[in-house]
XYZ file of C-alpha atoms in Angstrom:
686
model
C 28.205 74.102 -232.940
C 28.110 71.182 -230.809
C 25.526 71.259 -228.313
C 24.896 74.968 -229.001
C 21.677 74.377 -230.514
C 20.770 72.503 -227.378
C 22.277 75.222 -225.413
C 19.878 77.471 -227.179
C 16.952 75.404 -227.588
C 16.843 74.291 -224.104
C 17.718 77.175 -222.758
C 14.227 78.145 -223.187
C 14.157 78.344 -219.503
C 17.232 80.409 -218.347
C 17.517 83.783 -218.706
C 19.367 86.523 -220.026
C 20.329 90.388 -219.551
C 21.083 92.812 -222.109
C 24.319 94.155 -223.485
C 25.471 96.914 -221.129
C 29.317 98.072 -221.460
C 30.404 98.533 -217.965
C 34.056 99.082 -217.761
C 34.455 98.151 -213.974
C 37.402 96.719 -212.839
C 37.711 93.790 -210.284
C 40.417 92.083 -208.838
C 40.995 88.327 -209.683
C 39.901 86.411 -206.843
C 39.062 82.761 -206.389
C 36.613 79.829 -205.981
C 32.936 78.945 -206.252
C 30.783 79.180 -209.417
C 27.229 78.101 -210.189
C 26.508 76.024 -213.174
C 23.671 74.423 -214.632
C 25.257 71.485 -215.903
C 26.051 68.262 -215.038
C 27.792 66.125 -212.624
C 29.753 63.000 -213.006
C 30.317 59.493 -211.900
C 33.778 58.836 -211.012
C 35.284 56.654 -213.372
C 38.968 56.549 -214.227
C 38.371 55.100 -217.865
C 34.739 54.919 -218.758
C 35.474 54.882 -222.507
C 31.641 55.251 -223.251
C 31.618 58.793 -222.033
C 35.221 60.034 -222.925
C 34.049 62.088 -225.596
C 31.061 63.547 -224.477
C 30.472 67.203 -225.427
C 32.390 70.026 -223.839
C 30.606 72.832 -225.445
C 28.788 75.082 -222.923
C 25.100 74.140 -222.293
C 22.391 75.777 -221.082
C 20.089 72.646 -221.046
C 18.025 71.918 -218.663
C 15.887 74.512 -217.348
C 16.360 75.906 -214.024
C 14.078 73.601 -212.422
C 15.223 70.572 -214.471
C 18.851 69.773 -214.188
C 20.176 66.590 -215.667
C 21.442 64.522 -212.568
C 24.488 62.619 -214.113
C 27.100 63.596 -216.130
C 31.113 62.944 -216.644
C 34.237 64.385 -216.776
C 35.228 65.918 -219.731
C 38.215 65.355 -222.475
C 39.435 68.119 -224.701
C 41.565 67.916 -227.626
C 43.626 70.731 -228.601
C 46.948 71.171 -230.672
C 48.088 67.498 -230.361
C 47.221 67.037 -226.785
C 44.199 65.726 -224.661
C 43.596 67.562 -221.530
C 41.247 65.498 -219.010
C 40.842 64.637 -215.185
C 42.967 61.664 -213.813
C 42.273 61.219 -210.423
C 42.161 64.400 -208.412
C 44.371 66.377 -211.164
C 43.629 68.435 -214.608
C 46.321 66.618 -216.798
C 47.363 66.304 -220.490
C 48.736 63.578 -222.779
C 49.889 63.476 -226.218
C 46.693 62.626 -228.307
C 47.958 59.167 -229.238
C 48.570 58.424 -225.410
C 45.439 59.343 -224.611
C 44.330 56.235 -222.983
C 47.741 55.419 -221.454
C 49.410 56.339 -217.932
C 51.517 58.562 -219.680
C 50.627 62.114 -218.500
C 51.571 65.657 -217.182
C 49.717 67.010 -214.140
C 48.778 70.441 -214.614
C 47.163 71.313 -211.503
C 45.852 69.332 -208.267
C 42.204 69.977 -207.542
C 43.004 69.529 -203.912
C 44.824 72.805 -203.898
C 41.100 74.304 -203.635
C 40.228 72.681 -200.554
C 36.927 71.469 -201.817
C 35.150 68.161 -201.071
C 35.653 65.802 -203.674
C 36.149 68.323 -206.689
C 35.507 67.137 -210.198
C 36.250 69.199 -213.606
C 33.079 70.317 -215.372
C 34.622 72.077 -218.512
C 37.816 72.800 -219.664
C 39.051 75.421 -222.526
C 42.378 75.903 -224.027
C 43.893 79.231 -225.024
C 44.606 79.204 -228.701
C 48.509 78.958 -228.650
C 48.136 76.664 -225.583
C 49.772 79.178 -223.194
C 47.052 78.888 -220.701
C 44.336 76.415 -220.169
C 41.151 77.168 -218.158
C 39.157 74.700 -215.935
C 35.875 74.987 -214.192
C 35.634 72.844 -211.135
C 32.645 72.105 -208.754
C 31.681 69.356 -206.156
C 28.682 67.032 -205.909
C 27.099 68.759 -203.253
C 26.942 72.325 -204.500
C 26.088 74.255 -207.851
C 28.938 76.223 -206.958
C 31.961 75.963 -208.919
C 35.612 77.840 -209.479
C 37.355 78.446 -212.585
C 40.901 78.381 -212.459
C 43.524 79.458 -215.063
C 46.802 77.457 -215.352
C 49.779 78.887 -216.931
C 51.333 76.152 -219.335
C 55.085 76.089 -218.961
C 57.950 73.624 -217.509
C 56.342 74.060 -214.358
C 52.463 74.333 -214.876
C 50.987 77.056 -212.215
C 48.028 78.484 -211.549
C 47.687 81.947 -212.490
C 44.419 82.959 -211.366
C 40.886 81.632 -210.311
C 37.424 83.135 -210.246
C 34.326 82.310 -208.212
C 30.807 81.796 -209.756
C 31.804 81.217 -213.579
C 29.216 79.561 -215.775
C 30.600 79.841 -219.428
C 33.612 80.994 -220.437
C 35.844 81.110 -223.874
C 39.209 82.188 -225.037
C 40.053 84.537 -227.805
C 43.312 85.801 -228.995
C 43.543 89.728 -229.757
C 45.709 91.734 -232.175
C 48.916 91.817 -230.234
C 48.711 88.017 -229.847
C 47.313 87.971 -226.206
C 44.819 85.386 -225.028
C 41.786 87.061 -223.706
C 39.477 84.947 -221.356
C 35.595 86.091 -221.478
C 33.650 84.646 -219.228
C 30.358 85.039 -217.576
C 29.634 85.377 -213.774
C 26.717 83.880 -211.942
C 24.968 84.916 -208.700
C 21.804 82.951 -207.146
C 21.364 81.003 -210.248
C 21.398 84.234 -212.332
C 23.857 84.879 -214.975
C 23.712 88.781 -216.022
C 27.399 89.882 -216.106
C 30.440 89.315 -218.828
C 33.732 89.692 -217.566
C 37.184 89.724 -219.889
C 40.381 89.096 -218.397
C 44.198 88.808 -219.462
C 47.232 87.296 -217.360
C 50.689 87.557 -217.313
C 52.678 90.753 -217.263
C 49.296 92.548 -218.781
C 47.038 91.404 -216.279
C 43.681 92.677 -215.856
C 40.143 91.903 -215.183
C 36.828 94.179 -216.089
C 33.132 93.851 -216.331
C 32.386 94.068 -220.012
C 28.525 93.735 -219.863
C 25.713 93.778 -217.785
C 21.900 92.346 -218.228
C 19.468 94.660 -216.651
C 16.532 92.411 -217.258
C 16.119 89.922 -214.198
C 14.353 87.236 -216.457
C 17.186 86.919 -219.115
C 20.276 84.836 -218.834
C 23.536 85.240 -220.643
C 25.999 82.784 -221.812
C 28.912 82.997 -224.326
C 29.889 80.474 -227.293
C 32.642 80.670 -229.773
C 31.740 79.894 -233.030
C 33.081 76.545 -234.532
C 35.763 78.272 -236.577
C 36.441 80.381 -233.817
C 36.158 83.668 -235.949
C 33.331 85.002 -233.373
C 32.497 84.973 -229.886
C 28.793 85.186 -229.249
C 26.983 86.435 -226.393
C 23.738 85.129 -226.169
C 20.665 86.713 -223.856
C 17.941 85.182 -223.881
C 14.755 83.890 -221.853
C 12.112 81.091 -222.753
C 10.621 82.643 -225.715
C 13.055 85.591 -226.659
C 16.830 85.955 -227.542
C 19.304 88.472 -228.573
C 22.873 88.061 -229.934
C 26.008 90.176 -229.920
C 29.072 89.076 -231.867
C 32.631 89.980 -230.873
C 35.296 89.931 -233.270
C 37.774 86.915 -232.373
C 40.338 88.852 -234.231
C 39.636 91.980 -232.246
C 38.153 91.498 -229.272
C 38.839 94.965 -227.363
C 36.270 96.298 -230.175
C 32.522 97.042 -229.371
C 30.272 94.049 -230.076
C 28.210 94.275 -232.856
C 24.417 93.490 -232.245
C 22.643 90.702 -234.776
C 19.183 91.764 -234.157
C 17.671 93.404 -231.267
C 15.276 91.199 -229.023
C 11.671 90.577 -230.477
C 9.209 88.919 -227.971
C 8.568 85.711 -228.947
C 11.587 85.545 -231.406
C 14.549 82.769 -230.727
C 17.673 82.794 -232.735
C 21.182 81.484 -232.422
C 24.336 82.068 -234.453
C 26.942 80.155 -236.618
C 29.379 81.696 -238.853
C 31.281 80.042 -241.851
C 32.947 81.878 -244.635
C 31.954 85.438 -244.207
C 28.339 84.324 -243.678
C 26.234 83.868 -240.378
C 23.902 80.780 -239.926
C 21.195 81.574 -238.249
C 18.608 78.770 -236.391
C 15.412 80.790 -235.665
C 11.704 80.479 -235.449
C 11.017 84.027 -236.706
C 8.264 83.876 -239.544
C 5.365 81.262 -240.160
C 5.443 78.535 -238.958
C 7.042 79.561 -235.783
C 9.133 76.531 -235.483
C 12.882 76.660 -235.905
C 14.371 77.049 -239.528
C 17.760 77.632 -240.887
C 18.628 81.205 -242.231
C 21.696 82.770 -243.398
C 23.094 86.462 -243.942
C 26.492 88.171 -244.520
C 28.213 88.861 -241.277
C 28.665 92.499 -242.092
C 24.705 93.033 -242.462
C 23.301 90.511 -239.684
C 19.730 92.333 -239.078
C 16.620 90.466 -239.408
C 15.805 92.007 -242.929
C 18.537 90.835 -244.257
C 18.135 86.768 -243.063
C 17.549 84.732 -246.247
C 15.671 81.314 -245.477
C 17.829 78.561 -246.202
C 16.682 75.182 -244.766
C 13.147 74.646 -243.167
C 12.164 71.583 -240.905
C 9.198 69.572 -241.175
C 6.316 70.073 -238.890
C 6.350 68.388 -235.547
C 10.121 68.238 -235.766
C 12.247 68.990 -232.916
C 15.691 70.292 -233.897
C 18.251 68.765 -231.127
C 21.529 70.251 -232.212
C 23.532 71.828 -235.151
C 27.123 71.524 -236.091
C 29.088 73.257 -238.679
C 31.740 72.202 -240.713
C 33.921 73.719 -243.538
C 31.642 72.544 -246.452
C 28.554 70.905 -244.349
C 25.874 71.763 -242.121
C 24.747 68.839 -240.006
C 21.276 68.897 -238.118
C 20.541 66.611 -235.378
C 16.466 66.250 -235.418
C 13.803 64.185 -233.818
C 10.538 63.826 -235.990
C 7.547 61.593 -235.355
C 9.369 60.369 -232.213
C 12.278 58.823 -234.577
C 15.879 60.246 -234.646
C 17.301 61.713 -237.913
C 20.495 63.358 -239.420
C 20.400 65.829 -242.064
C 23.492 66.754 -244.026
C 23.402 69.690 -245.826
C 26.179 70.477 -248.326
C 27.310 74.352 -248.274
C 28.759 74.354 -251.549
C 25.611 73.015 -253.614
C 22.901 73.275 -251.032
C 22.383 69.360 -251.241
C 20.370 67.862 -248.329
C 20.756 64.319 -247.423
C 18.329 62.797 -244.720
C 19.069 59.781 -242.649
C 17.167 57.823 -240.743
C 18.577 56.736 -237.401
C 18.132 53.260 -235.778
C 14.786 52.790 -234.129
C 16.057 51.745 -230.876
C 17.668 55.008 -230.581
C 16.250 57.645 -228.258
C 18.892 60.437 -227.942
C 21.854 61.851 -229.127
C 25.531 62.377 -227.442
C 27.381 64.859 -229.323
C 31.258 64.570 -229.758
C 33.752 67.092 -229.749
C 35.387 67.264 -233.162
C 37.927 69.311 -234.770
C 38.160 67.006 -237.775
C 36.495 68.625 -240.934
C 36.131 65.309 -242.596
C 34.009 63.710 -240.240
C 30.780 64.104 -238.042
C 30.880 61.771 -234.888
C 28.099 61.323 -232.382
C 26.633 58.691 -230.285
C 23.324 57.230 -230.094
C 21.941 56.072 -226.779
C 18.391 54.560 -225.208
C 17.585 54.494 -221.591
C 18.406 50.403 -221.657
C 21.477 50.610 -224.007
C 24.728 52.315 -223.645
C 25.867 55.005 -226.341
C 27.162 53.458 -229.665
C 29.209 55.572 -231.376
C 28.548 56.515 -235.222
C 30.534 58.673 -237.770
C 29.338 60.296 -240.591
C 31.837 60.670 -243.219
C 31.660 63.638 -245.604
C 33.911 62.313 -248.496
C 31.961 58.844 -248.907
C 28.544 60.455 -247.877
C 27.682 57.477 -245.575
C 27.109 56.769 -241.976
C 29.587 54.218 -240.287
C 28.604 52.483 -237.122
C 31.095 51.219 -234.679
C 31.615 47.262 -235.187
C 32.450 44.856 -232.693
C 30.048 43.134 -229.783
C 26.474 43.879 -230.479
C 24.591 44.673 -227.151
C 22.668 41.611 -226.177
C 19.705 43.844 -225.321
C 18.758 44.409 -229.125
C 17.611 40.772 -229.388
C 16.210 40.361 -225.877
C 14.189 43.737 -225.696
C 11.599 45.349 -227.842
C 11.018 49.411 -228.044
C 7.621 50.604 -229.477
C 6.589 53.809 -230.771
C 2.809 54.247 -229.526
C 0.215 57.181 -229.502
C -2.259 58.117 -226.902
C -5.156 60.416 -228.094
C -5.881 62.994 -225.597
C -9.207 64.455 -224.554
C -8.952 67.157 -227.587
C -7.997 64.726 -230.191
C -4.221 65.599 -230.086
C -1.965 62.295 -230.606
C 0.524 62.107 -227.978
C 4.015 60.185 -228.549
C 5.048 57.438 -226.213
C 8.366 55.062 -226.173
C 7.815 51.686 -224.611
C 10.255 48.868 -223.590
C 9.721 45.535 -222.359
C 11.304 42.127 -222.919
C 10.739 40.040 -226.158
C 9.731 37.209 -224.501
C 7.386 38.627 -222.114
C 4.168 36.727 -221.642
C 1.012 38.027 -220.714
C 2.175 42.052 -220.405
C -1.178 42.489 -218.286
C 0.276 41.229 -215.507
C 3.784 42.855 -215.551
C 4.835 45.923 -213.551
C 4.772 48.964 -215.505
C 6.790 52.380 -215.028
C 5.628 55.562 -216.159
C 8.241 58.426 -217.127
C 6.936 61.752 -217.523
C 8.225 65.566 -217.614
C 6.245 68.118 -219.955
C 7.819 71.551 -219.071
C 10.084 74.117 -220.421
C 10.114 72.728 -223.878
C 12.658 70.119 -222.968
C 12.560 66.493 -224.223
C 12.055 63.828 -221.576
C 15.298 62.200 -220.736
C 15.996 59.163 -222.867
C 19.710 58.815 -222.155
C 21.220 55.235 -220.603
C 20.351 54.692 -217.111
C 21.538 51.150 -216.018
C 18.981 50.836 -213.437
C 16.209 50.976 -216.025
C 17.972 48.289 -218.231
C 18.076 45.974 -214.963
C 14.110 46.769 -214.745
C 13.577 45.536 -218.171
C 15.585 42.678 -217.956
C 13.387 41.942 -214.793
C 10.100 42.043 -216.587
C 9.299 45.464 -216.119
C 7.668 47.750 -218.889
C 9.193 50.916 -219.281
C 7.136 53.792 -220.780
C 8.103 57.411 -221.520
C 5.320 59.671 -222.453
C 6.123 62.622 -224.392
C 3.418 64.906 -223.478
C 2.736 68.761 -224.252
C 4.578 71.055 -222.621
C 7.924 69.254 -223.505
C 9.708 69.833 -226.548
C 9.522 66.692 -228.581
C 7.313 67.837 -231.241
C 9.014 71.145 -231.512
C 8.185 75.025 -230.297
C 4.271 74.395 -230.582
C 4.360 71.279 -228.459
C 5.921 73.536 -225.617
C 3.321 76.280 -226.132
C 0.391 74.142 -225.950
C 1.447 72.817 -222.609
C 2.544 76.210 -220.576
C 0.902 78.738 -218.774
C -2.924 78.600 -219.366
C -2.397 75.167 -221.281
C -0.599 73.462 -218.366
C -3.342 71.007 -218.230
C -3.078 69.526 -221.390
C -0.122 67.817 -220.348
C -2.067 66.378 -217.322
C -4.888 65.331 -219.995
C -1.842 63.935 -222.071
C -0.640 61.782 -219.243
C -4.073 60.475 -218.536
C -4.612 59.345 -221.955
C -1.213 57.582 -222.131
C -1.507 55.403 -219.046
C -5.391 54.677 -220.033
C -4.018 53.785 -223.702
C -1.182 51.656 -222.185
C -3.756 49.526 -220.020
C -6.257 49.528 -223.024
C -3.757 47.850 -225.219
C -2.471 45.321 -222.656
C 0.329 46.626 -220.765
C -0.217 46.063 -217.246
C -2.894 47.173 -214.968
C -3.697 49.919 -212.431
C -2.413 47.749 -209.231
C 0.897 47.282 -210.957
C 1.513 50.472 -212.472
C 4.231 52.886 -211.059
C 5.149 56.679 -212.028
C 8.535 58.462 -211.723
C 9.388 62.399 -212.498
C 12.088 64.544 -211.704
C 11.882 68.400 -210.835
C 9.234 70.214 -213.064
C 7.816 66.843 -213.884
C 6.597 66.459 -210.311
C 3.858 69.234 -211.166
C 2.189 66.474 -213.520
C 2.859 63.391 -211.305
C 1.361 65.188 -208.317
C -1.737 66.668 -210.161
C -2.357 63.062 -211.576
C -2.189 61.581 -207.702
C -4.945 64.316 -207.025
C -7.285 63.857 -209.824
C -6.864 60.040 -211.003
C -4.963 57.958 -208.059
C -6.653 55.045 -208.927
C -4.389 54.710 -212.184
C -1.270 54.171 -210.148
C -0.141 52.046 -207.357
C 3.123 53.866 -206.447
C 5.127 56.928 -207.452
C 8.833 57.995 -207.006
C 9.665 61.971 -207.388
C 13.002 63.397 -206.889
C 13.355 66.825 -206.243
C 10.049 67.455 -207.278
C 8.258 70.904 -207.983
C 4.947 70.685 -206.203
C 4.165 74.057 -204.805
C 3.862 76.298 -207.871
C 1.550 78.639 -206.762
C 3.396 79.712 -203.683
C 6.832 79.534 -205.462
C 5.691 81.266 -208.477
C 4.092 84.400 -205.853
C 7.537 84.599 -203.971
C 9.789 86.954 -206.263
C 12.676 86.628 -203.613
C 13.482 83.201 -204.905
C 16.016 83.151 -207.743
C 14.107 81.568 -210.568
C 10.732 82.975 -210.184
C 11.151 85.935 -212.537
C 12.780 83.841 -215.105
C 9.907 81.295 -214.636
C 7.208 83.482 -215.296
C 6.325 82.567 -219.443
C 6.497 79.021 -218.377
C 3.890 78.995 -215.235
C 2.447 82.672 -215.555
C 2.398 85.321 -213.017
C -0.097 84.483 -210.055
C 1.057 87.778 -208.249
C -0.125 90.106 -210.661
C -2.591 88.242 -213.043
C -5.950 86.930 -211.415
C -6.283 84.734 -214.323
C -2.851 82.813 -214.052
C -3.435 82.579 -210.284
C -6.861 80.774 -210.745
C -5.626 78.636 -213.360
C -2.240 77.675 -211.549
C -5.052 76.792 -208.447
C -6.671 73.965 -210.586
C -3.592 71.942 -211.028
C -0.913 72.717 -208.457
C -0.343 69.669 -206.681
C -0.113 71.063 -203.152
C -3.226 73.250 -203.504
C -5.544 70.139 -204.859
C -4.392 67.535 -202.013
C -7.971 66.265 -200.511
C -8.815 63.375 -198.200
C -8.789 60.340 -200.547
C -6.925 57.077 -201.253
C -3.310 58.100 -202.917
C -0.832 55.854 -204.342
C 2.203 55.303 -202.318
C 4.912 58.021 -202.606
C 8.369 57.948 -202.066
C 9.925 61.589 -202.455
C 13.694 62.291 -202.455
C 14.903 65.805 -201.679
C 18.138 67.621 -201.328
C 18.912 69.830 -198.497
C 20.785 72.599 -200.218
C 18.294 72.638 -203.239
C 18.293 76.314 -204.507
C 16.006 75.414 -207.524
C 13.259 73.869 -205.843
C 12.699 74.839 -202.115
C 12.814 72.278 -199.814
C 10.314 74.112 -197.478
C 7.348 73.298 -200.593
C 8.426 69.852 -200.594
C 8.058 69.351 -196.706
C 4.571 71.393 -196.583
C 3.327 68.895 -199.355
C 4.436 65.461 -197.772
C 2.885 66.880 -194.386
C -0.332 68.005 -195.997
C -0.676 64.658 -198.125
C -0.055 62.728 -194.710
C -2.951 64.828 -192.910
C -5.333 63.849 -195.805
C -4.524 60.596 -195.904
C -4.935 59.951 -192.292
C -8.548 61.988 -192.286
C -9.266 59.560 -195.223
C -8.325 56.636 -193.381
C -10.558 57.652 -190.320
C -13.610 58.016 -192.685
C -12.911 54.675 -194.274
C -12.819 52.593 -191.002
C -10.799 49.500 -189.967
C -9.205 47.608 -192.292
C -8.031 50.169 -194.694
C -4.686 49.856 -196.024
C -3.170 53.663 -195.828
C -0.410 54.407 -198.525
C 3.111 54.824 -197.468
C 4.420 58.568 -197.669
C 8.153 58.621 -197.570
C 10.149 62.000 -197.389
C 13.882 61.222 -197.779
C 15.839 64.164 -197.414
C 19.386 64.032 -198.788
C 21.881 66.187 -196.709
C 24.068 68.313 -198.122
C 22.812 67.470 -201.530
C 21.481 69.795 -204.155
C 19.341 69.942 -207.501
C 22.193 68.716 -209.491
C 23.592 65.942 -207.528
C 24.318 62.953 -209.234
C 22.699 59.374 -209.281
C 23.975 58.066 -206.072
C 23.830 54.047 -205.642
C 22.196 54.631 -202.398
C 19.404 56.614 -204.046
C 18.876 54.422 -206.917
C 18.681 51.360 -204.563
C 15.992 53.430 -202.241
C 13.776 53.958 -204.992
C 14.015 50.403 -206.842
C 13.517 48.952 -202.998
C 10.408 51.022 -202.600
C 8.779 50.038 -206.066
C 9.350 46.465 -205.390
C 7.922 46.556 -201.986
C 4.744 48.312 -202.967
C 4.303 46.061 -205.838
C 4.954 43.055 -203.570
C 7.577 41.723 -206.144
C 10.695 39.374 -205.121
C 13.625 42.055 -205.819
C 16.425 39.294 -205.192
C 17.565 38.929 -208.512
C 17.228 42.742 -209.373
C 19.470 44.060 -206.688
C 22.218 41.110 -207.879
C 22.118 42.406 -211.504
C 22.092 46.246 -210.351
C 25.571 45.540 -208.394
C 27.060 44.503 -211.776
C 26.229 47.716 -213.462
C 26.824 50.202 -210.733
C 30.145 48.479 -209.721
C 32.313 51.536 -211.051
């Protein structure tokens, strides 16, 4: 169920509609789709990423889209399907890293600017392959269907596809199910056939605009699941993989506050859900022919304060990927005897990268950290052991330290932090500090490898990741304690983290900087308003800064989906007044602020550019007013707004953007950046 749990868990922000069966014909046409997922860095053979998961993933909630991703590679029936240059190609499995491949489709036929393949699905008997294609400057994408023959040809193309899966019907005909997305909302499911019996019909429409629909094929391909969910509630319907024209079967009607996700094995459904007490995720199971909630039997429970990151199902094992006490674990459950083996992973590891895998004997995955590239691991079921990739050990393991610390917030809550710095650093109080924060939608702070972060550590910086409430690092309750009328908990946590770091000898306010992306801008902007003396400089990317006005505008595509995160200020005076207390735009005042560098994107549909521009103008006015009152000699902070033309919320981390942000930080702190840019060139020389 690779990345599907993530799909599910992190989809606590995407929305879904309900299963209505509208059999409405629609012609096959081409081009354009909006996907919430990743971009890719153009690497011809970047082996660290060649096995990144290719399962659909409603990960990063609407205002938090990961900014970096890679071309996908899929194995099926002895072939590997992937992108080579501007083409979709396939090669024999054993030749996957050679130049001996067959070209299936030239992406340039779509006449898009620098297109790349975001997702690939191969039909069961390899008569067709479907590929989802998008560009760097747009969330719109196109799903093309290629007929595999001596002369591969594009059979059809669909616009605005989000998730899609193949099944085979009783007549041995390939059926493609796909979801259609419009204005960042995914409410419609279609099914299509090709060849002589070509058809395309709408299969389901969700009526509730606060829900989002995505498709997932169970690991054994037995069922196609239609997942309908918002941030707190979900509903799943099953489509029989052997009889895809039959009506879908409802597992359990949506119950407010109950989330669940489904896998299948040997006529049993395995259900990851938060139903019951405590309201954290647990694994349950039931017979496939009696799926309703009253038949769910508790199978496995997690420890408190545990984040379920992912789940993968094998023939005789279920593997859970977990985070507990800010450390990573893998739990291997033997399905034959219900045995459980818990493996604590290396303390340097901060994130999982799941591998596509059809081998029932092994469970491969990668571990990474912000300063360490992914490293391969494989759990072999027969041996009952975890094996790590051998070879050259990354020198960063000896030249840097990773610390797991805690800060005590105002209400006594212990807030976890992950800190990186050079091992041989002396007098850490005089070193520059870069704070990272997010704290929204129940999502973990991103801890994937970033070359520029490693360069900063090598140059003497301290990096601190603050896992504040509103995020998901300690489970569902951690999120609940930082949303709606508890959002200020996240701000209190951030303040406590920074003060704790300073108190323990990590840097000082004059050398402390803060960075945030998307919804992380809420806490970053709020801190600048209420405690600016803690910071010297701030970098924000596509930041959400005008919460109140955005959430009162129901014409925006994501407002209805996000009511359960921020509240409904249009109809609830309590929510409105609470948002006013922390909203960055609403609380700007004449005072000294840290310098701020904002990167915004012209075509951003998720965080309106208008709100960012208004925030910047109001901030400059407040600083100017404060400067007048302060008198001569006052050194006003620099406020920079860098609007990237043509970009959108899911744009990749360009060298230009990375360079601009680092240059800003070094200049504000008065540091020599000569060596850091030389080192940066080495990492970004793709």
